[in-house]
mmCIF file of C-alpha atoms in Angstrom:
data_model
loop_
_atom_site.group_PDB
_atom_site.id
_atom_site.type_symbol
_atom_site.label_atom_id
_atom_site.label_comp_id
_atom_site.label_asym_id
_atom_site.label_seq_id
_atom_site.Cartn_x
_atom_site.Cartn_y
_atom_site.Cartn_z
ATOM 1 C CA MET A 16 -6.702 43.935 67.600
ATOM 2 C CA LYS A 17 -7.183 40.174 67.709
ATOM 3 C CA CYS A 18 -10.339 40.490 65.653
ATOM 4 C CA PHE A 19 -8.455 42.499 63.018
ATOM 5 C CA THR A 20 -5.584 39.959 63.016
ATOM 6 C CA LYS A 21 -8.013 37.117 62.642
ATOM 7 C CA LYS A 22 -9.769 38.743 59.710
ATOM 8 C CA LEU A 23 -6.460 39.625 58.017
ATOM 9 C CA LEU A 24 -5.043 36.106 58.336
ATOM 10 C CA PHE A 25 -8.296 34.519 57.216
ATOM 11 C CA GLY A 26 -8.380 36.834 54.219
ATOM 12 C CA ILE A 27 -4.812 35.865 53.235
ATOM 13 C CA LEU A 28 -5.675 32.165 53.452
ATOM 14 C CA LEU A 29 -8.816 32.592 51.380
ATOM 15 C CA ALA A 30 -6.892 34.624 48.787
ATOM 16 C CA ALA A 31 -4.263 31.885 48.451
ATOM 17 C CA PHE A 32 -6.963 29.248 48.003
ATOM 18 C CA TYR A 33 -8.767 31.392 45.419
ATOM 19 C CA ILE A 34 -5.542 31.890 43.437
ATOM 20 C CA PHE A 35 -4.916 28.160 43.213
ATOM 21 C CA CYS A 36 -8.486 27.170 42.325
ATOM 22 C CA CYS A 37 -9.514 29.988 40.022
ATOM 23 C CA LEU A 38 -6.391 31.433 38.374
ATOM 24 C CA THR A 39 -5.042 28.245 36.705
ATOM 25 C CA PRO A 40 -5.600 28.596 32.924
ATOM 26 C CA PRO A 41 -5.364 25.550 30.577
ATOM 27 C CA ILE A 42 -1.806 24.765 29.460
ATOM 28 C CA PHE A 43 -2.633 23.757 25.867
ATOM 29 C CA ALA A 44 -4.971 26.566 24.861
ATOM 30 C CA LEU A 45 -3.750 27.300 21.291
ATOM 31 C CA THR A 46 -4.798 25.366 18.155
ATOM 32 C CA THR A 47 -3.112 24.539 14.790
ATOM 33 C CA GLN A 48 -6.249 23.605 12.862
ATOM 34 C CA GLU A 49 -5.333 25.563 9.732
ATOM 35 C CA LEU A 50 -1.962 23.819 9.455
ATOM 36 C CA GLU A 51 -3.621 20.434 9.954
ATOM 37 C CA GLN A 52 -6.033 21.187 7.073
ATOM 38 C CA GLN A 53 -3.166 22.309 4.839
ATOM 39 C CA ILE A 54 -1.128 19.194 5.603
ATOM 40 C CA ALA A 55 -4.127 16.943 4.892
ATOM 41 C CA GLU A 56 -4.731 18.701 1.555
ATOM 42 C CA GLU A 57 -1.076 18.505 0.479
ATOM 43 C CA GLU A 58 -0.859 14.833 1.500
ATOM 44 C CA ARG A 59 -3.940 14.190 -0.646
ATOM 45 C CA ARG A 60 -2.214 15.882 -3.578
ATOM 46 C CA MET A 61 0.932 13.852 -2.923
ATOM 47 C CA THR A 62 -1.128 10.634 -3.131
ATOM 48 C CA ILE A 63 -2.498 11.719 -6.520
ATOM 49 C CA ILE A 64 1.018 12.507 -7.785
ATOM 50 C CA GLU A 65 2.338 9.148 -6.525
ATOM 51 C CA ARG A 66 -0.451 7.338 -8.386
ATOM 52 C CA ARG A 67 0.290 9.327 -11.541
ATOM 53 C CA ALA A 68 4.025 8.555 -11.291
ATOM 54 C CA ALA A 69 3.284 4.845 -10.798
ATOM 55 C CA TYR A 70 0.956 4.932 -13.823
ATOM 56 C CA TYR A 71 3.614 6.413 -16.107
ATOM 57 C CA GLU A 72 6.263 4.024 -14.802
ATOM 58 C CA ASP A 73 3.973 1.056 -15.468
ATOM 59 C CA LEU A 74 3.105 2.452 -18.908
ATOM 60 C CA ILE A 75 6.783 2.686 -19.844
ATOM 61 C CA LYS A 76 7.420 -0.891 -18.664
ATOM 62 C CA LYS A 77 4.481 -2.256 -20.653
ATOM 63 C CA ALA A 78 5.386 -0.340 -23.793
ATOM 64 C CA GLY A 79 8.625 -2.291 -24.240
ATOM 65 C CA GLU A 80 12.019 -1.166 -25.427
ATOM 66 C CA LYS A 81 10.632 1.191 -28.060
ATOM 67 C CA GLU A 82 8.919 3.358 -25.456
ATOM 68 C CA ARG A 83 11.882 3.303 -23.095
ATOM 69 C CA GLY A 84 13.502 6.081 -25.068
ATOM 70 C CA ILE A 85 14.659 9.496 -24.007
ATOM 71 C CA LEU A 86 11.162 11.004 -23.920
ATOM 72 C CA GLY A 87 9.942 8.198 -21.656
ATOM 73 C CA GLN A 88 12.888 8.714 -19.303
ATOM 74 C CA ILE A 89 12.275 12.466 -19.162
ATOM 75 C CA THR A 90 8.606 11.867 -18.304
ATOM 76 C CA GLN A 91 9.589 9.363 -15.609
ATOM 77 C CA TYR A 92 12.155 11.672 -13.980
ATOM 78 C CA ASP A 93 9.773 14.624 -14.231
ATOM 79 C CA GLN A 94 7.106 12.638 -12.360
ATOM 80 C CA LYS A 95 9.646 11.646 -9.687
ATOM 81 C CA LYS A 96 10.760 15.269 -9.366
ATOM 82 C CA GLN A 97 7.158 16.444 -8.996
ATOM 83 C CA LYS A 98 6.502 13.766 -6.368
ATOM 84 C CA THR A 99 9.646 14.810 -4.455
ATOM 85 C CA GLU A 100 8.643 18.482 -4.576
ATOM 86 C CA GLN A 101 5.232 17.590 -3.144
ATOM 87 C CA GLN A 102 6.875 15.570 -0.353
ATOM 88 C CA ILE A 103 9.096 18.567 0.427
ATOM 89 C CA LYS A 104 6.019 20.802 0.550
ATOM 90 C CA VAL A 105 4.321 18.461 3.040
ATOM 91 C CA LEU A 106 7.478 18.306 5.188
ATOM 92 C CA GLU A 107 7.775 22.096 5.185
ATOM 93 C CA LEU A 108 4.189 22.355 6.429
ATOM 94 C CA LYS A 109 4.886 19.755 9.129
ATOM 95 C CA GLN A 110 8.005 21.689 10.140
ATOM 96 C CA ALA A 111 5.935 24.870 10.347
ATOM 97 C CA LYS A 112 3.389 23.047 12.479
ATOM 98 C CA ALA A 113 6.118 21.687 14.784
ATOM 99 C CA GLN A 114 7.758 25.128 15.010
ATOM 100 C CA ARG A 115 4.455 26.751 15.891
ATOM 101 C CA ARG A 116 3.770 24.078 18.514
ATOM 102 C CA ILE A 117 7.258 24.618 19.993
ATOM 103 C CA LYS A 118 6.491 28.325 20.174
ATOM 104 C CA GLU A 119 3.189 27.553 21.901
ATOM 105 C CA LEU A 120 4.958 25.290 24.407
ATOM 106 C CA ASN A 121 7.574 27.973 25.104
ATOM 107 C CA GLU A 122 4.728 30.367 25.884
ATOM 108 C CA ASP A 123 3.151 27.736 28.139
ATOM 109 C CA ILE A 124 6.490 27.280 29.931
ATOM 110 C CA LYS A 125 6.739 31.039 30.491
ATOM 111 C CA LYS A 126 3.165 31.187 31.782
ATOM 112 C CA THR A 127 3.722 28.175 34.058
ATOM 113 C CA ASP A 128 6.949 29.690 35.444
ATOM 114 C CA ALA A 129 5.166 33.003 36.004
ATOM 115 C CA ARG A 130 2.276 31.216 37.719
ATOM 116 C CA ILE A 131 4.703 29.311 39.964
ATOM 117 C CA GLU A 132 6.405 32.586 40.920
ATOM 118 C CA GLU A 133 3.017 34.230 41.476
ATOM 119 C CA ILE A 134 1.849 31.456 43.811
ATOM 120 C CA LYS A 135 5.212 31.453 45.573
ATOM 121 C CA GLY A 136 4.699 35.180 46.154
ATOM 122 C CA TYR A 137 1.299 34.641 47.714
ATOM 123 C CA LEU A 138 2.676 31.829 49.855
ATOM 124 C CA ARG A 139 5.517 34.101 50.997
ATOM 125 C CA GLU A 140 2.961 36.746 51.968
ATOM 126 C CA ARG A 141 0.950 34.154 53.883
ATOM 127 C CA PHE A 142 4.042 32.831 55.678
ATOM 128 C CA VAL A 143 5.088 36.411 56.541
ATOM 129 C CA ALA A 144 1.627 37.084 57.951
ATOM 130 C CA ILE A 145 1.700 33.895 60.000
ATOM 131 C CA TYR A 146 5.199 34.731 61.274
ATOM 132 C CA LYS A 147 4.191 38.320 62.004
ATOM 133 C CA TYR A 148 1.172 37.389 64.023
ATOM 134 C CA GLY A 149 2.742 34.410 65.737
ATOM 135 C CA GLY A 150 2.675 30.665 65.338
ATOM 136 C CA MET A 151 -0.613 30.466 67.303
ATOM 137 C CA ALA A 152 -2.572 32.260 64.564
ATOM 138 C CA GLU A 153 -4.267 29.105 63.253
ATOM 139 C CA ILE A 154 -5.198 27.976 66.811
ATOM 140 C CA ASP A 155 -6.449 31.463 67.551
ATOM 141 C CA LEU A 156 -8.724 31.258 64.501
ATOM 142 C CA LEU A 157 -10.286 28.077 65.877
ATOM 143 C CA LEU A 158 -10.599 29.302 69.489
ATOM 144 C CA THR A 159 -12.121 32.614 68.566
ATOM 145 C CA ALA A 160 -14.791 31.107 66.338
ATOM 146 C CA SER A 161 -18.215 32.326 67.431
ATOM 147 C CA THR A 162 -19.921 29.014 66.761
ATOM 148 C CA ALA A 163 -18.988 25.354 66.477
ATOM 149 C CA HIS A 164 -19.987 25.412 62.803
ATOM 150 C CA GLU A 165 -17.622 28.319 62.123
ATOM 151 C CA ALA A 166 -14.814 26.501 63.952
ATOM 152 C CA MET A 167 -15.404 23.326 61.931
ATOM 153 C CA SER A 168 -15.471 25.270 58.647
ATOM 154 C CA THR A 169 -12.239 27.037 59.582
ATOM 155 C CA SER A 170 -10.581 23.712 60.474
ATOM 156 C CA ILE A 171 -11.616 22.171 57.139
ATOM 157 C CA LEU A 172 -10.302 25.188 55.240
ATOM 158 C CA LEU A 173 -6.981 25.139 57.094
ATOM 159 C CA GLY A 174 -6.535 21.408 56.360
ATOM 160 C CA LYS A 175 -7.362 21.884 52.697
ATOM 161 C CA ILE A 176 -4.931 24.784 52.379
ATOM 162 C CA ALA A 177 -2.228 22.706 54.093
ATOM 163 C CA ARG A 178 -2.727 19.859 51.614
ATOM 164 C CA GLU A 179 -2.797 22.217 48.652
ATOM 165 C CA ASP A 180 0.354 23.935 49.929
ATOM 166 C CA GLU A 181 2.089 20.581 49.853
ATOM 167 C CA ASN A 182 0.986 19.621 46.274
ATOM 168 C CA MET A 183 0.726 22.967 44.524
ATOM 169 C CA ILE A 184 4.362 23.541 43.567
ATOM 170 C CA ASP A 185 4.914 19.831 42.789
ATOM 171 C CA ASP A 186 1.951 19.784 40.380
ATOM 172 C CA LEU A 187 3.130 22.895 38.587
ATOM 173 C CA ALA A 188 6.686 21.548 38.382
ATOM 174 C CA LEU A 189 5.350 18.271 36.936
ATOM 175 C CA SER A 190 3.325 20.199 34.373
ATOM 176 C CA ARG A 191 6.451 22.099 33.398
ATOM 177 C CA GLU A 192 8.385 18.824 32.996
ATOM 178 C CA LYS A 193 5.653 17.452 30.716
ATOM 179 C CA ILE A 194 5.758 20.590 28.611
ATOM 180 C CA GLU A 195 9.555 20.343 28.378
ATOM 181 C CA ALA A 196 9.266 16.672 27.330
ATOM 182 C CA SER A 197 6.702 17.557 24.652
ATOM 183 C CA LYS A 198 8.942 20.368 23.449
ATOM 184 C CA LYS A 199 11.944 18.027 23.241
ATOM 185 C CA GLU A 200 9.904 15.466 21.292
ATOM 186 C CA LEU A 201 8.736 18.150 18.866
ATOM 187 C CA GLU A 202 12.277 19.449 18.407
ATOM 188 C CA GLU A 203 13.464 15.911 17.601
ATOM 189 C CA GLN A 204 10.555 15.535 15.171
ATOM 190 C CA LYS A 205 11.418 18.875 13.571
ATOM 191 C CA ALA A 206 15.072 17.810 13.218
ATOM 192 C CA LEU A 207 13.896 14.578 11.539
ATOM 193 C CA PHE A 208 11.719 16.581 9.127
ATOM 194 C CA GLU A 209 14.695 18.807 8.305
ATOM 195 C CA SER A 210 16.881 15.753 7.653
ATOM 196 C CA GLN A 211 14.223 14.217 5.402
ATOM 197 C CA GLU A 212 13.797 17.506 3.552
ATOM 198 C CA LYS A 213 17.561 17.762 3.001
ATOM 199 C CA LYS A 214 17.562 14.258 1.514
ATOM 200 C CA LEU A 215 14.579 15.078 -0.701
ATOM 201 C CA GLN A 216 16.223 18.323 -1.836
ATOM 202 C CA GLY A 217 19.197 16.217 -2.941
ATOM 203 C CA GLU A 218 16.893 13.864 -4.844
ATOM 204 C CA ARG A 219 15.106 16.792 -6.492
ATOM 205 C CA LYS A 220 18.467 18.223 -7.563
ATOM 206 C CA ARG A 221 19.488 14.837 -8.989
ATOM 207 C CA TYR A 222 16.202 14.426 -10.882
ATOM 208 C CA LYS A 223 16.537 17.950 -12.268
ATOM 209 C CA ALA A 224 20.086 17.175 -13.453
ATOM 210 C CA GLU A 225 18.890 13.932 -15.078
ATOM 211 C CA ILE A 226 16.094 15.809 -16.872
ATOM 212 C CA GLU A 227 18.534 18.466 -18.118
ATOM 213 C CA LYS A 228 20.966 15.751 -19.232
ATOM 214 C CA ARG A 229 18.282 13.864 -21.140
ATOM 215 C CA ASN A 230 16.851 17.062 -22.618
ATOM 216 C CA ALA A 231 20.319 17.861 -23.968
ATOM 217 C CA LEU A 232 20.605 14.322 -25.346
ATOM 218 C CA LEU A 233 17.108 14.589 -26.803
ATOM 219 C CA GLY A 234 18.066 17.854 -28.502
ATOM 220 C CA LYS A 235 21.172 16.209 -29.932
ATOM 221 C CA LEU A 236 19.193 13.176 -31.117
ATOM 222 C CA ARG A 237 16.537 15.379 -32.690
ATOM 223 C CA LYS A 238 19.245 17.312 -34.495
ATOM 224 C CA GLU A 239 20.856 14.071 -35.655
ATOM 225 C CA LYS A 240 17.446 12.752 -36.659
ATOM 226 C CA ALA A 241 16.791 15.883 -38.705
ATOM 227 C CA LEU A 242 20.167 15.463 -40.426
ATOM 228 C CA HIS A 243 19.477 11.767 -40.979
ATOM 229 C CA GLU A 244 16.042 12.499 -42.447
ATOM 230 C CA GLN A 245 17.582 15.137 -44.691
ATOM 231 C CA ALA A 246 20.230 12.633 -45.840
ATOM 232 C CA ALA A 247 17.493 10.032 -46.430
ATOM 233 C CA ARG A 248 15.530 12.514 -48.547
ATOM 234 C CA GLU A 249 18.647 13.380 -50.532
ATOM 235 C CA LEU A 250 19.390 9.676 -51.031
ATOM 236 C CA GLN A 251 15.843 9.117 -52.259
ATOM 237 C CA GLN A 252 16.245 12.026 -54.659
ATOM 238 C CA ALA A 253 19.565 10.560 -55.829
ATOM 239 C CA GLN A 254 17.903 7.184 -56.434
ATOM 240 C CA GLN A 255 15.202 8.896 -58.470
ATOM 241 C CA GLU A 256 17.903 10.815 -60.306
ATOM 242 C CA VAL A 257 19.605 7.547 -61.302
ATOM 243 C CA GLY A 258 16.308 6.221 -62.663
ATOM 244 C CA ASN A 259 15.632 9.477 -64.508
ATOM 245 C CA THR A 260 19.168 9.480 -65.919
ATOM 246 C CA ILE A 261 18.785 5.909 -67.196
ATOM 247 C CA ARG A 262 15.404 6.667 -68.785
ATOM 248 C CA ARG A 263 16.738 9.860 -70.367
ATOM 249 C CA LEU A 264 19.794 8.128 -71.786
ATOM 250 C CA MET A 265 17.724 5.173 -72.985
ATOM 251 C CA ARG A 266 15.342 7.579 -74.689
ATOM 252 C CA GLN A 267 18.208 9.438 -76.352
ATOM 253 C CA LYS A 268 19.690 6.136 -77.490
ATOM 254 C CA GLN A 269 16.371 4.992 -78.964
ATOM 255 C CA GLU A 270 15.962 8.315 -80.731
ATOM 256 C CA LEU A 271 19.468 7.965 -82.220
ATOM 257 C CA ILE A 272 18.712 4.418 -83.423
ATOM 258 C CA ALA A 273 15.410 5.599 -84.913
ATOM 259 C CA LYS A 274 17.150 8.384 -86.834
ATOM 260 C CA GLU A 275 19.743 5.945 -88.175
ATOM 261 C CA ARG A 276 16.935 3.674 -89.397
ATOM 262 C CA GLU A 277 15.167 6.601 -91.065
ATOM 263 C CA ARG A 278 18.334 7.368 -92.989
ATOM 264 C CA ASN A 279 18.757 3.649 -93.819
ATOM 265 C CA GLU A 280 22.164 3.843 -92.210
ATOM 266 C CA LYS A 281 23.953 0.868 -90.749
ATOM 267 C CA PRO A 282 24.500 1.035 -86.980
ATOM 268 C CA THR A 283 27.776 2.758 -86.197
ATOM 269 C CA ARG A 284 28.657 -0.030 -83.788
ATOM 270 C CA VAL A 285 27.481 -3.526 -82.978
ATOM 271 C CA ILE A 286 26.854 -4.108 -79.250
ATOM 272 C CA ALA A 287 26.283 -7.504 -77.634
ATOM 273 C CA TYR A 288 23.501 -7.568 -75.037
ATOM 274 C CA VAL A 289 22.289 -10.033 -72.421
ATOM 275 C CA PRO A 290 20.251 -12.685 -74.248
ATOM 276 C CA VAL A 291 16.595 -13.305 -73.393
ATOM 277 C CA GLY A 292 16.392 -15.249 -70.140
ATOM 278 C CA GLY A 293 20.100 -14.744 -69.580
ATOM 279 C CA ARG A 294 21.545 -14.286 -66.113
ATOM 280 C CA LEU A 295 23.982 -11.696 -64.840
ATOM 281 C CA ASP A 296 27.378 -12.459 -63.345
ATOM 282 C CA TRP A 297 28.496 -11.106 -59.983
ATOM 283 C CA PRO A 298 30.440 -7.860 -60.500
ATOM 284 C CA LEU A 299 32.832 -9.065 -57.794
ATOM 285 C CA ARG A 300 32.920 -11.790 -55.179
ATOM 286 C CA GLY A 301 32.450 -10.729 -51.582
ATOM 287 C CA GLU A 302 30.112 -10.553 -48.608
ATOM 288 C CA VAL A 303 26.720 -8.937 -49.200
ATOM 289 C CA SER A 304 26.534 -6.489 -46.308
ATOM 290 C CA GLU A 305 23.216 -4.879 -47.305
ATOM 291 C CA THR A 306 20.379 -6.445 -49.262
ATOM 292 C CA PHE A 307 17.674 -4.931 -51.444
ATOM 293 C CA GLY A 308 14.543 -3.526 -49.773
ATOM 294 C CA LYS A 309 13.293 -1.221 -47.063
ATOM 295 C CA ARG A 310 15.551 -0.404 -44.126
ATOM 296 C CA VAL A 311 14.495 0.963 -40.725
ATOM 297 C CA HIS A 312 17.053 3.081 -38.883
ATOM 298 C CA PRO A 313 17.778 1.474 -35.467
ATOM 299 C CA VAL A 314 17.693 4.809 -33.591
ATOM 300 C CA PHE A 315 15.488 7.193 -35.566
ATOM 301 C CA LYS A 316 13.050 4.550 -36.886
ATOM 302 C CA THR A 317 12.992 6.273 -40.285
ATOM 303 C CA THR A 318 12.327 4.053 -43.308
ATOM 304 C CA THR A 319 14.457 4.248 -46.454
ATOM 305 C CA MET A 320 14.558 2.143 -49.585
ATOM 306 C CA HIS A 321 17.826 0.398 -50.415
ATOM 307 C CA THR A 322 17.652 0.081 -54.188
ATOM 308 C CA GLY A 323 20.469 -2.428 -54.618
ATOM 309 C CA ILE A 324 22.915 -4.639 -52.757
ATOM 310 C CA ASP A 325 26.182 -3.680 -51.071
ATOM 311 C CA ILE A 326 29.148 -6.013 -51.599
ATOM 312 C CA ARG A 327 31.985 -5.500 -49.144
ATOM 313 C CA ALA A 328 35.484 -5.524 -50.681
ATOM 314 C CA PRO A 329 38.870 -3.838 -50.135
ATOM 315 C CA ARG A 330 39.515 -0.511 -51.800
ATOM 316 C CA GLY A 331 40.914 -0.976 -55.320
ATOM 317 C CA THR A 332 39.291 -4.385 -55.932
ATOM 318 C CA ALA A 333 38.418 -4.833 -59.634
ATOM 319 C CA VAL A 334 34.742 -4.366 -60.551
ATOM 320 C CA ARG A 335 33.552 -6.311 -63.601
ATOM 321 C CA ALA A 336 30.593 -5.885 -65.954
ATOM 322 C CA ALA A 337 27.731 -8.182 -64.892
ATOM 323 C CA GLY A 338 26.880 -8.819 -68.542
ATOM 324 C CA PRO A 339 27.536 -7.628 -72.083
ATOM 325 C CA GLY A 340 26.213 -4.238 -73.062
ATOM 326 C CA GLU A 341 26.875 -0.573 -73.733
ATOM 327 C CA VAL A 342 28.139 1.983 -71.220
ATOM 328 C CA LEU A 343 25.345 4.549 -70.838
ATOM 329 C CA TYR A 344 26.922 6.813 -68.239
ATOM 330 C CA VAL A 345 30.262 7.405 -66.513
ATOM 331 C CA GLY A 346 30.562 10.202 -63.980
ATOM 332 C CA TRP A 347 29.383 11.427 -60.610
ATOM 333 C CA LEU A 348 25.891 11.423 -59.116
ATOM 334 C CA ARG A 349 24.853 12.886 -55.769
ATOM 335 C CA GLY A 350 25.034 10.270 -53.014
ATOM 336 C CA TYR A 351 26.335 7.582 -55.385
ATOM 337 C CA GLY A 352 29.768 9.088 -55.864
ATOM 338 C CA GLN A 353 31.638 7.898 -58.977
ATOM 339 C CA ILE A 354 29.277 5.692 -60.965
ATOM 340 C CA ILE A 355 28.985 3.552 -64.121
ATOM 341 C CA ILE A 356 25.665 2.606 -65.784
ATOM 342 C CA ILE A 357 25.580 -0.182 -68.378
ATOM 343 C CA ASP A 358 22.681 -0.876 -70.768
ATOM 344 C CA HIS A 359 22.176 -4.628 -71.321
ATOM 345 C CA GLY A 360 19.288 -4.317 -73.780
ATOM 346 C CA ARG A 361 15.487 -4.791 -73.425
ATOM 347 C CA ASP A 362 15.357 -1.921 -70.857
ATOM 348 C CA LEU A 363 17.693 -3.833 -68.497
ATOM 349 C CA SER A 364 20.590 -1.881 -66.980
ATOM 350 C CA THR A 365 23.069 -2.231 -64.115
ATOM 351 C CA VAL A 366 24.543 0.421 -61.826
ATOM 352 C CA TYR A 367 27.991 0.337 -60.152
ATOM 353 C CA ALA A 368 28.469 3.026 -57.455
ATOM 354 C CA HIS A 369 31.034 4.422 -54.945
ATOM 355 C CA LEU A 370 33.884 3.572 -57.344
ATOM 356 C CA SER A 371 37.390 4.854 -56.720
ATOM 357 C CA SER A 372 38.163 4.843 -60.461
ATOM 358 C CA THR A 373 36.560 4.008 -63.818
ATOM 359 C CA GLY A 374 38.111 2.298 -66.860
ATOM 360 C CA VAL A 375 35.446 2.706 -69.555
ATOM 361 C CA ASP A 376 33.841 5.524 -71.538
ATOM 362 C CA GLU A 377 30.241 6.354 -72.418
ATOM 363 C CA GLY A 378 29.098 4.569 -75.577
ATOM 364 C CA GLN A 379 31.726 1.872 -75.202
ATOM 365 C CA GLY A 380 30.699 -1.754 -75.622
ATOM 366 C CA VAL A 381 31.692 -4.100 -72.811
ATOM 367 C CA SER A 382 31.717 -7.865 -72.420
ATOM 368 C CA LYS A 383 30.667 -9.969 -69.441
ATOM 369 C CA GLY A 384 33.428 -10.053 -66.809
ATOM 370 C CA GLN A 385 35.347 -7.107 -68.279
ATOM 371 C CA VAL A 386 36.991 -4.855 -65.663
ATOM 372 C CA ILE A 387 35.187 -1.507 -65.751
ATOM 373 C CA GLY A 388 36.391 0.143 -62.506
ATOM 374 C CA HIS A 389 37.602 -0.352 -58.947
ATOM 375 C CA VAL A 390 36.007 -0.436 -55.481
ATOM 376 C CA GLY A 391 36.063 2.803 -53.512
ATOM 377 C CA SER A 392 34.080 4.814 -50.974
ATOM 378 C CA THR A 393 33.029 7.912 -52.909
ATOM 379 C CA GLY A 394 29.711 9.672 -52.294
ATOM 380 C CA VAL A 395 27.646 8.811 -49.211
ATOM 381 C CA SER A 396 29.451 5.682 -48.057
ATOM 382 C CA THR A 397 30.313 4.009 -44.756
ATOM 383 C CA GLY A 398 33.488 2.405 -46.114
ATOM 384 C CA PRO A 399 34.926 0.668 -49.179
ATOM 385 C CA HIS A 400 32.270 -1.412 -50.942
ATOM 386 C CA LEU A 401 30.419 -1.749 -54.238
ATOM 387 C CA HIS A 402 26.809 -0.634 -54.433
ATOM 388 C CA PHE A 403 25.261 -2.687 -57.260
ATOM 389 C CA GLU A 404 21.802 -2.119 -58.758
ATOM 390 C CA VAL A 405 19.664 -3.771 -61.409
ATOM 391 C CA ARG A 406 17.104 -1.537 -63.126
ATOM 392 C CA VAL A 407 14.333 -2.271 -65.593
ATOM 393 C CA ASN A 408 13.246 0.807 -67.519
ATOM 394 C CA GLY A 409 14.912 2.867 -64.790
ATOM 395 C CA ASP A 410 13.044 1.199 -61.895
ATOM 396 C CA ALA A 411 15.068 -0.669 -59.241
ATOM 397 C CA ARG A 412 14.747 -4.453 -59.000
ATOM 398 C CA ASP A 413 16.219 -6.966 -56.540
ATOM 399 C CA PRO A 414 19.657 -7.874 -57.999
ATOM 400 C CA MET A 415 19.621 -11.296 -56.287
ATOM 401 C CA LYS A 416 16.871 -12.400 -58.697
ATOM 402 C CA TYR A 417 19.118 -11.682 -61.697
ATOM 403 C CA LEU A 418 22.525 -12.880 -60.504
ATOM 404 C CA GLN A 419 23.681 -16.434 -61.171
#
């Protein structure tokens, strides 16, 4: 019976030692290599996007005010939005990595708890066996050893088991605490990632709104630009129409004079014209708000030709003939509104546009300084003023070179 008891107790002790030494798997067995590779790849892409965004931002700064238009702003916000989306993507991958690691640690905690309970179970069995067979069981093992070597080996084993009994549960508990600490750190890191993502989502939403706002403004500007370009084309056509009208009327007048000469008839009327080298008078006195020459629109950058000068004056101000001559045309022309054209001889003519009223008739002779109409804002006009032109054979010339 004692031999059986000895073998049973020795077997229990050996089993406990075997469990501790051989059944302890590694705590951090799982890997997240794929997530690490994904994060590295997305961070590389984010670096490329950041460089691209910085390039466009620098390009816009160097280009000056002209390039800081709506299109430049849209490009800038689009780059920022793309950069933010890439940052969100990286954070989502990091969150996934942290979540997976938390899951791994939870599994490790479960395994550690199960291992602690398992070892506690074996220890309970060993303590029950020792209690069952009496407190002298360990001494009995030593006294019943067949040889001194067996007794020494048994003593060493008992001492080792006693030391391991003392440290086993503490070591496992410490491991569990470390796992819990790692889990807490990861959860805090995950919460930080979520907070950063929330902030980035807000930025992405703001950039998207800015892009939509500027796209709407760009659409409006493009529409306005199209209307402005159409108006500019119509104005150019109107300017050509004035020249064509003058040439046509001049031609008709010359044909009439030629027919009168063929019939040896005296001219039906005697008209005084501007003498050779003579200067023209100002049709009215006022501020010249627009000069002759090319004009560039401040917003649309379109170029138009201003074929005369604009003289600002209150509505109803008297407009006078710049020199003696014959009234070629009185009426309306597209863009010019109500208009008077006077022939001053030698292919020289003057144009008076945007009038509110006229006081002369076609074919009528006029003298220098005679009131021919009044300032208005008819046709395409930004307010009351006189648009005054000087034309030679129908082609526009700078009036300032003819006025005295």
